[in-house]
mmCIF file of C-alpha atoms in Angstrom:
data_model
loop_
_atom_site.group_PDB
_atom_site.id
_atom_site.type_symbol
_atom_site.label_atom_id
_atom_site.label_comp_id
_atom_site.label_asym_id
_atom_site.label_seq_id
_atom_site.Cartn_x
_atom_site.Cartn_y
_atom_site.Cartn_z
ATOM 1 C CA MET A 1 -3.929 -40.423 3.544
ATOM 2 C CA THR A 2 -6.284 -38.631 5.883
ATOM 3 C CA PHE A 3 -8.209 -37.495 2.792
ATOM 4 C CA LEU A 4 -8.789 -41.081 1.699
ATOM 5 C CA HIS A 5 -10.656 -41.883 4.873
ATOM 6 C CA SER A 6 -12.576 -38.596 4.827
ATOM 7 C CA GLN A 7 -16.296 -37.837 4.359
ATOM 8 C CA LEU A 8 -15.533 -37.073 0.706
ATOM 9 C CA LEU A 9 -14.203 -40.515 -0.005
ATOM 10 C CA HIS A 10 -17.137 -42.111 1.801
ATOM 11 C CA SER A 11 -19.677 -39.952 -0.028
ATOM 12 C CA GLN A 12 -18.167 -40.751 -3.394
ATOM 13 C CA HIS A 13 -18.137 -44.504 -2.736
ATOM 14 C CA GLY A 14 -14.377 -44.798 -3.030
ATOM 15 C CA VAL A 15 -14.140 -43.009 -6.375
ATOM 16 C CA VAL A 16 -11.961 -39.840 -6.611
ATOM 17 C CA THR A 17 -10.509 -37.659 -9.311
ATOM 18 C CA LEU A 18 -6.800 -37.535 -9.874
ATOM 19 C CA ARG A 19 -6.884 -33.927 -8.752
ATOM 20 C CA GLN A 20 -8.527 -34.918 -5.458
ATOM 21 C CA ALA A 21 -5.960 -37.645 -4.867
ATOM 22 C CA LEU A 22 -3.019 -35.272 -5.521
ATOM 23 C CA THR A 23 -4.123 -33.067 -2.642
ATOM 24 C CA VAL A 24 -2.717 -35.713 -0.211
ATOM 25 C CA MET A 25 -0.179 -37.653 -2.174
ATOM 26 C CA SER A 26 2.252 -37.272 -5.016
ATOM 27 C CA ARG A 27 1.664 -38.213 -8.614
ATOM 28 C CA GLY A 28 4.256 -40.941 -8.209
ATOM 29 C CA GLU A 29 2.368 -42.443 -5.257
ATOM 30 C CA VAL A 30 -0.850 -42.460 -7.249
ATOM 31 C CA ARG A 31 0.892 -44.118 -10.182
ATOM 32 C CA ALA A 32 2.373 -46.742 -7.971
ATOM 33 C CA ARG A 33 -0.986 -47.678 -6.478
ATOM 34 C CA VAL A 34 -2.510 -48.059 -9.867
ATOM 35 C CA ARG A 35 0.487 -50.068 -11.259
ATOM 36 C CA SER A 36 0.483 -52.363 -8.262
ATOM 37 C CA GLY A 37 -3.163 -53.167 -8.796
ATOM 38 C CA HIS A 38 -4.328 -51.807 -5.472
ATOM 39 C CA TRP A 39 -6.252 -49.034 -7.355
ATOM 40 C CA GLN A 40 -7.792 -48.864 -10.774
ATOM 41 C CA ARG A 41 -8.282 -46.154 -13.322
ATOM 42 C CA PRO A 42 -11.549 -46.757 -15.138
ATOM 43 C CA HIS A 43 -11.375 -43.380 -16.965
ATOM 44 C CA ARG A 44 -8.820 -40.755 -17.593
ATOM 45 C CA GLY A 45 -8.520 -38.611 -14.485
ATOM 46 C CA VAL A 46 -10.719 -40.871 -12.338
ATOM 47 C CA LEU A 47 -9.505 -43.408 -9.783
ATOM 48 C CA VAL A 48 -11.198 -46.159 -7.797
ATOM 49 C CA THR A 49 -9.518 -46.931 -4.497
ATOM 50 C CA HIS A 50 -9.890 -50.700 -4.683
ATOM 51 C CA ASN A 51 -9.234 -53.372 -7.380
ATOM 52 C CA GLY A 52 -12.546 -55.223 -7.395
ATOM 53 C CA PRO A 53 -15.644 -54.940 -9.573
ATOM 54 C CA LEU A 54 -17.429 -51.595 -9.517
ATOM 55 C CA SER A 55 -20.757 -51.368 -7.778
ATOM 56 C CA PRO A 56 -23.645 -49.492 -9.607
ATOM 57 C CA GLU A 57 -23.063 -46.534 -7.330
ATOM 58 C CA GLN A 58 -19.323 -46.488 -8.129
ATOM 59 C CA GLU A 59 -19.937 -46.707 -11.857
ATOM 60 C CA THR A 60 -22.323 -43.725 -11.571
ATOM 61 C CA TRP A 61 -19.670 -41.763 -9.766
ATOM 62 C CA VAL A 62 -17.033 -42.709 -12.361
ATOM 63 C CA CYS A 63 -19.262 -41.342 -15.143
ATOM 64 C CA LEU A 64 -20.066 -38.119 -13.247
ATOM 65 C CA LEU A 65 -16.363 -37.442 -12.265
ATOM 66 C CA ALA A 66 -15.322 -38.205 -15.882
ATOM 67 C CA ALA A 67 -17.726 -35.569 -17.157
ATOM 68 C CA PRO A 68 -16.756 -31.927 -17.688
ATOM 69 C CA PRO A 69 -16.984 -29.452 -14.733
ATOM 70 C CA GLY A 70 -20.469 -28.348 -13.969
ATOM 71 C CA SER A 71 -22.087 -31.624 -15.187
ATOM 72 C CA ALA A 72 -24.740 -33.362 -13.233
ATOM 73 C CA LEU A 73 -26.555 -36.730 -13.257
ATOM 74 C CA ALA A 74 -29.810 -36.401 -15.171
ATOM 75 C CA GLY A 75 -32.982 -38.258 -16.299
ATOM 76 C CA PRO A 76 -33.703 -41.643 -14.756
ATOM 77 C CA THR A 77 -30.253 -41.752 -13.135
ATOM 78 C CA ALA A 78 -30.943 -38.623 -11.086
ATOM 79 C CA ALA A 79 -34.600 -39.440 -10.533
ATOM 80 C CA ALA A 80 -33.914 -42.922 -9.126
ATOM 81 C CA ILE A 81 -31.610 -41.458 -6.500
ATOM 82 C CA ASP A 82 -34.434 -39.152 -5.368
ATOM 83 C CA GLY A 83 -36.941 -41.895 -5.161
ATOM 84 C CA LEU A 84 -38.676 -42.421 -8.569
ATOM 85 C CA ARG A 85 -39.334 -46.110 -9.039
ATOM 86 C CA GLY A 86 -39.800 -48.138 -12.177
ATOM 87 C CA PHE A 87 -37.332 -46.505 -14.574
ATOM 88 C CA ALA A 88 -34.098 -48.402 -13.920
ATOM 89 C CA SER A 89 -31.668 -48.035 -16.755
ATOM 90 C CA ASP A 90 -28.236 -49.464 -17.574
ATOM 91 C CA THR A 91 -27.422 -46.113 -19.215
ATOM 92 C CA THR A 92 -26.084 -43.308 -17.052
ATOM 93 C CA TRP A 93 -27.674 -40.001 -18.008
ATOM 94 C CA ILE A 94 -25.515 -36.925 -17.542
ATOM 95 C CA ALA A 95 -26.375 -33.259 -18.280
ATOM 96 C CA ILE A 96 -23.295 -31.457 -19.545
ATOM 97 C CA PRO A 97 -22.866 -27.669 -19.889
ATOM 98 C CA ALA A 98 -23.470 -26.740 -23.532
ATOM 99 C CA GLU A 99 -19.998 -25.103 -23.936
ATOM 100 C CA GLN A 100 -18.063 -28.109 -22.641
ATOM 101 C CA ARG A 101 -16.689 -31.100 -24.426
ATOM 102 C CA LYS A 102 -18.842 -34.126 -24.856
ATOM 103 C CA LEU A 103 -18.109 -37.082 -22.600
ATOM 104 C CA ARG A 104 -17.156 -40.226 -24.426
ATOM 105 C CA ARG A 105 -17.790 -43.243 -22.296
ATOM 106 C CA ALA A 106 -19.708 -46.426 -22.919
ATOM 107 C CA GLY A 107 -23.020 -46.618 -21.227
ATOM 108 C CA VAL A 108 -23.411 -42.800 -20.891
ATOM 109 C CA LEU A 109 -26.046 -40.658 -22.459
ATOM 110 C CA ALA A 110 -24.730 -37.103 -22.485
ATOM 111 C CA ILE A 111 -27.244 -34.252 -22.755
ATOM 112 C CA ARG A 112 -25.904 -30.807 -23.644
ATOM 113 C CA THR A 113 -27.806 -28.026 -21.930
ATOM 114 C CA ARG A 114 -27.650 -24.384 -20.914
ATOM 115 C CA HIS A 115 -29.877 -24.912 -17.939
ATOM 116 C CA LEU A 116 -27.748 -26.228 -15.073
ATOM 117 C CA GLY A 117 -28.265 -23.450 -12.503
ATOM 118 C CA PRO A 118 -29.818 -23.961 -8.996
ATOM 119 C CA ASP A 119 -33.390 -24.115 -10.413
ATOM 120 C CA ASP A 120 -32.373 -27.275 -12.279
ATOM 121 C CA VAL A 121 -29.654 -28.792 -10.132
ATOM 122 C CA HIS A 122 -29.668 -29.507 -6.361
ATOM 123 C CA PRO A 123 -27.126 -27.062 -4.866
ATOM 124 C CA GLN A 124 -26.215 -29.347 -1.915
ATOM 125 C CA ARG A 125 -27.021 -33.002 -2.761
ATOM 126 C CA THR A 126 -24.410 -35.534 -3.751
ATOM 127 C CA PRO A 127 -23.932 -36.859 -6.273
ATOM 128 C CA ARG A 128 -24.623 -33.617 -8.145
ATOM 129 C CA ARG A 129 -27.861 -34.177 -10.007
ATOM 130 C CA THR A 130 -30.794 -32.409 -11.611
ATOM 131 C CA ARG A 131 -33.933 -31.823 -9.560
ATOM 132 C CA MET A 132 -36.831 -34.236 -9.866
ATOM 133 C CA GLU A 133 -38.863 -32.018 -12.149
ATOM 134 C CA ARG A 134 -36.017 -31.415 -14.552
ATOM 135 C CA SER A 135 -35.147 -35.143 -14.561
ATOM 136 C CA VAL A 136 -38.756 -36.099 -15.320
ATOM 137 C CA LEU A 137 -39.122 -33.601 -18.086
ATOM 138 C CA ASP A 138 -35.810 -34.700 -19.694
ATOM 139 C CA MET A 139 -37.102 -38.253 -19.659
ATOM 140 C CA GLY A 140 -40.331 -37.275 -21.245
ATOM 141 C CA SER A 141 -38.730 -35.068 -23.898
ATOM 142 C CA ARG A 142 -36.418 -37.890 -25.002
ATOM 143 C CA ALA A 143 -39.106 -40.533 -25.172
ATOM 144 C CA ALA A 144 -39.450 -42.289 -28.524
ATOM 145 C CA ALA A 145 -43.122 -41.483 -28.916
ATOM 146 C CA PRO A 146 -45.617 -38.905 -27.442
ATOM 147 C CA SER A 147 -47.518 -41.622 -25.589
ATOM 148 C CA ALA A 148 -44.273 -42.706 -23.895
ATOM 149 C CA ALA A 149 -43.476 -39.162 -22.969
ATOM 150 C CA ARG A 150 -46.496 -39.164 -20.553
ATOM 151 C CA ILE A 151 -45.267 -42.096 -18.472
ATOM 152 C CA PRO A 152 -42.498 -40.516 -16.319
ATOM 153 C CA VAL A 153 -44.731 -37.438 -15.684
ATOM 154 C CA LEU A 154 -47.649 -39.476 -14.515
ATOM 155 C CA ALA A 155 -45.475 -41.912 -12.519
ATOM 156 C CA ALA A 156 -43.688 -39.100 -10.703
ATOM 157 C CA VAL A 157 -46.917 -37.484 -9.591
ATOM 158 C CA GLN A 158 -48.499 -40.843 -8.696
ATOM 159 C CA GLN A 159 -45.496 -41.738 -6.619
ATOM 160 C CA ARG A 160 -45.527 -38.265 -4.910
ATOM 161 C CA VAL A 161 -41.939 -37.454 -5.669
ATOM 162 C CA THR A 162 -43.099 -34.099 -7.248
ATOM 163 C CA THR A 163 -46.265 -32.155 -7.930
ATOM 164 C CA PRO A 164 -48.040 -30.987 -11.133
ATOM 165 C CA HIS A 165 -47.469 -27.361 -10.010
ATOM 166 C CA ARG A 166 -43.685 -27.816 -9.753
ATOM 167 C CA LEU A 167 -43.537 -29.685 -13.046
ATOM 168 C CA LEU A 168 -45.512 -26.919 -14.768
ATOM 169 C CA ASP A 169 -43.174 -24.305 -13.358
ATOM 170 C CA ALA A 170 -40.139 -26.229 -14.700
ATOM 171 C CA LEU A 171 -41.645 -26.759 -18.068
ATOM 172 C CA THR A 172 -42.562 -23.058 -18.386
ATOM 173 C CA ARG A 173 -39.038 -22.037 -17.379
ATOM 174 C CA LEU A 174 -37.249 -24.481 -19.699
ATOM 175 C CA GLY A 175 -39.317 -23.369 -22.742
ATOM 176 C CA HIS A 176 -40.283 -25.439 -25.797
ATOM 177 C CA ARG A 177 -38.882 -28.941 -26.000
ATOM 178 C CA VAL A 178 -39.636 -32.184 -27.754
ATOM 179 C CA HIS A 179 -43.176 -33.474 -26.911
ATOM 180 C CA HIS A 180 -43.858 -30.165 -25.285
ATOM 181 C CA ALA A 181 -47.630 -30.163 -25.905
ATOM 182 C CA VAL A 182 -48.038 -33.727 -24.651
ATOM 183 C CA LEU A 183 -46.034 -32.930 -21.564
ATOM 184 C CA LEU A 184 -48.079 -29.880 -20.849
ATOM 185 C CA GLU A 185 -51.478 -31.709 -21.173
ATOM 186 C CA THR A 186 -50.172 -34.602 -19.170
ATOM 187 C CA ILE A 187 -49.192 -32.325 -16.272
ATOM 188 C CA HIS A 188 -52.633 -30.896 -16.355
ATOM 189 C CA ASP A 189 -54.192 -34.379 -16.371
ATOM 190 C CA ALA A 190 -52.060 -35.406 -13.405
ATOM 191 C CA GLY A 191 -53.071 -32.315 -11.553
ATOM 192 C CA GLY A 192 -56.796 -33.025 -11.839
ATOM 193 C CA GLY A 193 -56.865 -36.809 -12.263
ATOM 194 C CA VAL A 194 -59.667 -38.198 -14.276
ATOM 195 C CA HIS A 195 -61.914 -35.169 -13.971
ATOM 196 C CA SER A 196 -59.255 -32.982 -15.637
ATOM 197 C CA LEU A 197 -60.318 -34.318 -19.004
ATOM 198 C CA PRO A 198 -62.693 -31.689 -20.527
ATOM 199 C CA GLU A 199 -66.031 -33.205 -21.211
ATOM 200 C CA ARG A 200 -66.189 -31.506 -24.608
ATOM 201 C CA GLU A 201 -63.337 -33.688 -25.934
ATOM 202 C CA PHE A 202 -65.188 -36.967 -25.335
ATOM 203 C CA ASP A 203 -68.491 -35.401 -26.376
ATOM 204 C CA ARG A 204 -66.933 -34.144 -29.606
ATOM 205 C CA LEU A 205 -65.565 -37.571 -30.322
ATOM 206 C CA THR A 206 -68.969 -39.355 -29.865
ATOM 207 C CA ARG A 207 -70.827 -36.663 -31.855
ATOM 208 C CA ARG A 208 -68.440 -36.964 -34.834
ATOM 209 C CA ARG A 209 -69.135 -40.745 -34.854
ATOM 210 C CA GLY A 210 -72.899 -40.128 -34.696
ATOM 211 C CA LEU A 211 -73.230 -41.953 -31.313
ATOM 212 C CA PRO A 212 -75.948 -41.218 -28.766
ATOM 213 C CA PRO A 213 -75.004 -38.814 -25.918
ATOM 214 C CA PRO A 214 -74.116 -40.523 -22.697
ATOM 215 C CA ALA A 215 -75.138 -39.697 -19.173
ATOM 216 C CA ARG A 216 -72.300 -37.853 -17.332
ATOM 217 C CA GLN A 217 -70.863 -38.655 -13.894
ATOM 218 C CA ARG A 218 -73.667 -41.111 -13.101
ATOM 219 C CA ALA A 219 -73.401 -42.229 -9.512
ATOM 220 C CA VAL A 220 -73.316 -46.034 -8.871
ATOM 221 C CA ARG A 221 -73.994 -47.015 -5.302
ATOM 222 C CA ARG A 222 -72.406 -50.079 -3.639
ATOM 223 C CA PRO A 223 -72.275 -51.392 -0.081
ATOM 224 C CA GLY A 224 -68.787 -49.837 0.307
ATOM 225 C CA GLY A 225 -69.859 -46.472 -0.908
ATOM 226 C CA HIS A 226 -70.426 -45.017 -4.394
ATOM 227 C CA TYR A 227 -68.429 -43.987 -7.396
ATOM 228 C CA TYR A 228 -69.086 -42.046 -10.546
ATOM 229 C CA LEU A 229 -68.951 -43.190 -14.164
ATOM 230 C CA ASP A 230 -67.499 -40.701 -16.632
ATOM 231 C CA ALA A 231 -69.896 -41.654 -19.393
ATOM 232 C CA ASP A 232 -72.725 -44.142 -19.240
ATOM 233 C CA TRP A 233 -75.344 -45.535 -21.640
ATOM 234 C CA GLU A 234 -77.589 -47.326 -19.134
ATOM 235 C CA GLU A 235 -80.012 -48.532 -21.812
ATOM 236 C CA PHE A 236 -77.191 -50.258 -23.726
ATOM 237 C CA ASP A 237 -75.392 -51.592 -20.637
ATOM 238 C CA LEU A 238 -72.170 -49.715 -21.461
ATOM 239 C CA SER A 239 -69.964 -47.449 -19.332
ATOM 240 C CA VAL A 240 -66.743 -45.586 -20.103
ATOM 241 C CA GLU A 241 -64.050 -44.393 -17.789
ATOM 242 C CA VAL A 242 -61.316 -41.985 -18.854
ATOM 243 C CA HIS A 243 -58.121 -41.940 -16.842
ATOM 244 C CA GLY A 244 -56.030 -38.816 -16.716
ATOM 245 C CA LEU A 245 -53.750 -40.261 -14.111
ATOM 246 C CA PRO A 246 -53.038 -44.020 -14.529
ATOM 247 C CA HIS A 247 -53.548 -45.993 -11.350
ATOM 248 C CA LEU A 248 -50.001 -47.323 -10.950
ATOM 249 C CA GLU A 249 -50.207 -48.172 -7.280
ATOM 250 C CA VAL A 250 -51.432 -51.602 -6.195
ATOM 251 C CA CYS A 251 -54.130 -50.198 -3.933
ATOM 252 C CA ASN A 252 -55.632 -48.149 -6.778
ATOM 253 C CA TRP A 253 -55.281 -51.015 -9.256
ATOM 254 C CA ASN A 254 -57.195 -53.198 -6.804
ATOM 255 C CA SER A 255 -59.968 -50.583 -6.587
ATOM 256 C CA ASP A 256 -60.228 -50.362 -10.289
ATOM 257 C CA LEU A 257 -60.534 -54.137 -10.623
ATOM 258 C CA ASP A 258 -63.188 -54.217 -7.884
ATOM 259 C CA ARG A 259 -65.191 -51.539 -9.672
ATOM 260 C CA HIS A 260 -64.875 -53.333 -12.968
ATOM 261 C CA ASN A 261 -66.040 -56.614 -11.337
ATOM 262 C CA GLU A 262 -69.089 -54.892 -9.784
ATOM 263 C CA LEU A 263 -70.142 -53.573 -13.195
ATOM 264 C CA THR A 264 -69.582 -56.918 -14.852
ATOM 265 C CA ILE A 265 -71.673 -58.692 -12.182
ATOM 266 C CA ASP A 266 -74.549 -56.291 -13.034
ATOM 267 C CA GLY A 267 -74.243 -57.236 -16.683
ATOM 268 C CA ARG A 268 -72.681 -53.918 -17.719
ATOM 269 C CA ARG A 269 -69.642 -53.612 -19.927
ATOM 270 C CA LEU A 270 -66.931 -51.128 -18.991
ATOM 271 C CA LEU A 271 -64.504 -49.583 -21.477
ATOM 272 C CA GLN A 272 -61.464 -47.711 -20.097
ATOM 273 C CA PHE A 273 -59.371 -45.212 -21.966
ATOM 274 C CA THR A 274 -56.546 -42.847 -21.172
ATOM 275 C CA SER A 275 -57.058 -39.151 -21.747
ATOM 276 C CA TYR A 276 -54.207 -39.422 -24.181
ATOM 277 C CA ALA A 277 -56.160 -41.923 -26.266
ATOM 278 C CA VAL A 278 -59.207 -39.684 -26.286
ATOM 279 C CA ARG A 279 -57.181 -36.772 -27.525
ATOM 280 C CA HIS A 280 -54.777 -38.496 -29.945
ATOM 281 C CA GLN A 281 -56.382 -41.792 -30.859
ATOM 282 C CA ALA A 282 -59.939 -40.564 -31.178
ATOM 283 C CA SER A 283 -60.875 -42.783 -34.144
ATOM 284 C CA ARG A 284 -59.866 -45.955 -32.331
ATOM 285 C CA VAL A 285 -61.699 -44.867 -29.153
ATOM 286 C CA ALA A 286 -64.880 -43.980 -31.088
ATOM 287 C CA GLU A 287 -64.756 -47.312 -32.961
ATOM 288 C CA GLN A 288 -64.555 -49.277 -29.717
ATOM 289 C CA VAL A 289 -67.361 -47.293 -28.080
ATOM 290 C CA GLU A 290 -69.589 -47.833 -31.131
ATOM 291 C CA ARG A 291 -68.912 -51.591 -31.002
ATOM 292 C CA GLY A 292 -69.819 -51.600 -27.378
ATOM 293 C CA LEU A 293 -73.033 -49.800 -27.972
ATOM 294 C CA ARG A 294 -73.979 -52.091 -30.802
ATOM 295 C CA ARG A 295 -73.295 -55.123 -28.603
ATOM 296 C CA GLY A 296 -75.858 -53.579 -26.207
ATOM 297 C CA GLY A 297 -78.491 -53.210 -28.976
ATOM 298 C CA TRP A 298 -77.950 -49.729 -30.285
ATOM 299 C CA ARG A 299 -78.650 -49.168 -33.974
ATOM 300 C CA ARG A 300 -78.290 -46.078 -36.104
#
């Protein structure tokens, strides 16, 4: 019984494997505790040392201990434990060694992989889980659309739970994956913020549409300081900002709104686009810019 009050039991939130329990008691004793209702067996080979509802942490441990040896929590499940906010999921993500059997349990997304070494999995932390960079890239590569693949990458950098450099190292090591090109460009965007967007991309977009060239990085001075507009047509009262790194934090959002308000007070219209939209939704961006210019009096 010493084992059942040990650091292991505490760290696993009262969830143990049958093999762990058999190190301190007989199979008959384990069976008796389950049959009497003092313990429960939510999955073959996994025991919970109480008879009440499982907490989210206990459910996570059940899924991990039910998985094949060498498995690790992955994706948003792992990332949330290490501090990434905003990606809560009812599904438990688990990375499973490619050669092992697939885990069959409701509420589990099993990812087969050959990359579960120390570069991908924390060697010491419990529960065993993939590192933040791997977790974020797995989330991005399993996104339903390229635009959605950007979100976990940008959020992770914005929340300072990883860095673009570390994400780039991980992506390079893991090799080609779904949405690889978008993940790569998003990492570069996150590393440089708004100024990481090459000017030639927006310039090419406006030239193809036959629009007048904008002024670049025009400084706008205000009592609280000054800021720069990515593209500005002063004579047509139109400005454009392109965001490489979305401002997810409240303080940055407030700053964005304040800047937008100042421009509006001066009678200027401000259009805002993501770098993804400039690259991959160029027609829509160009159409909106042209409408904004026409509203300001521009004619071909």
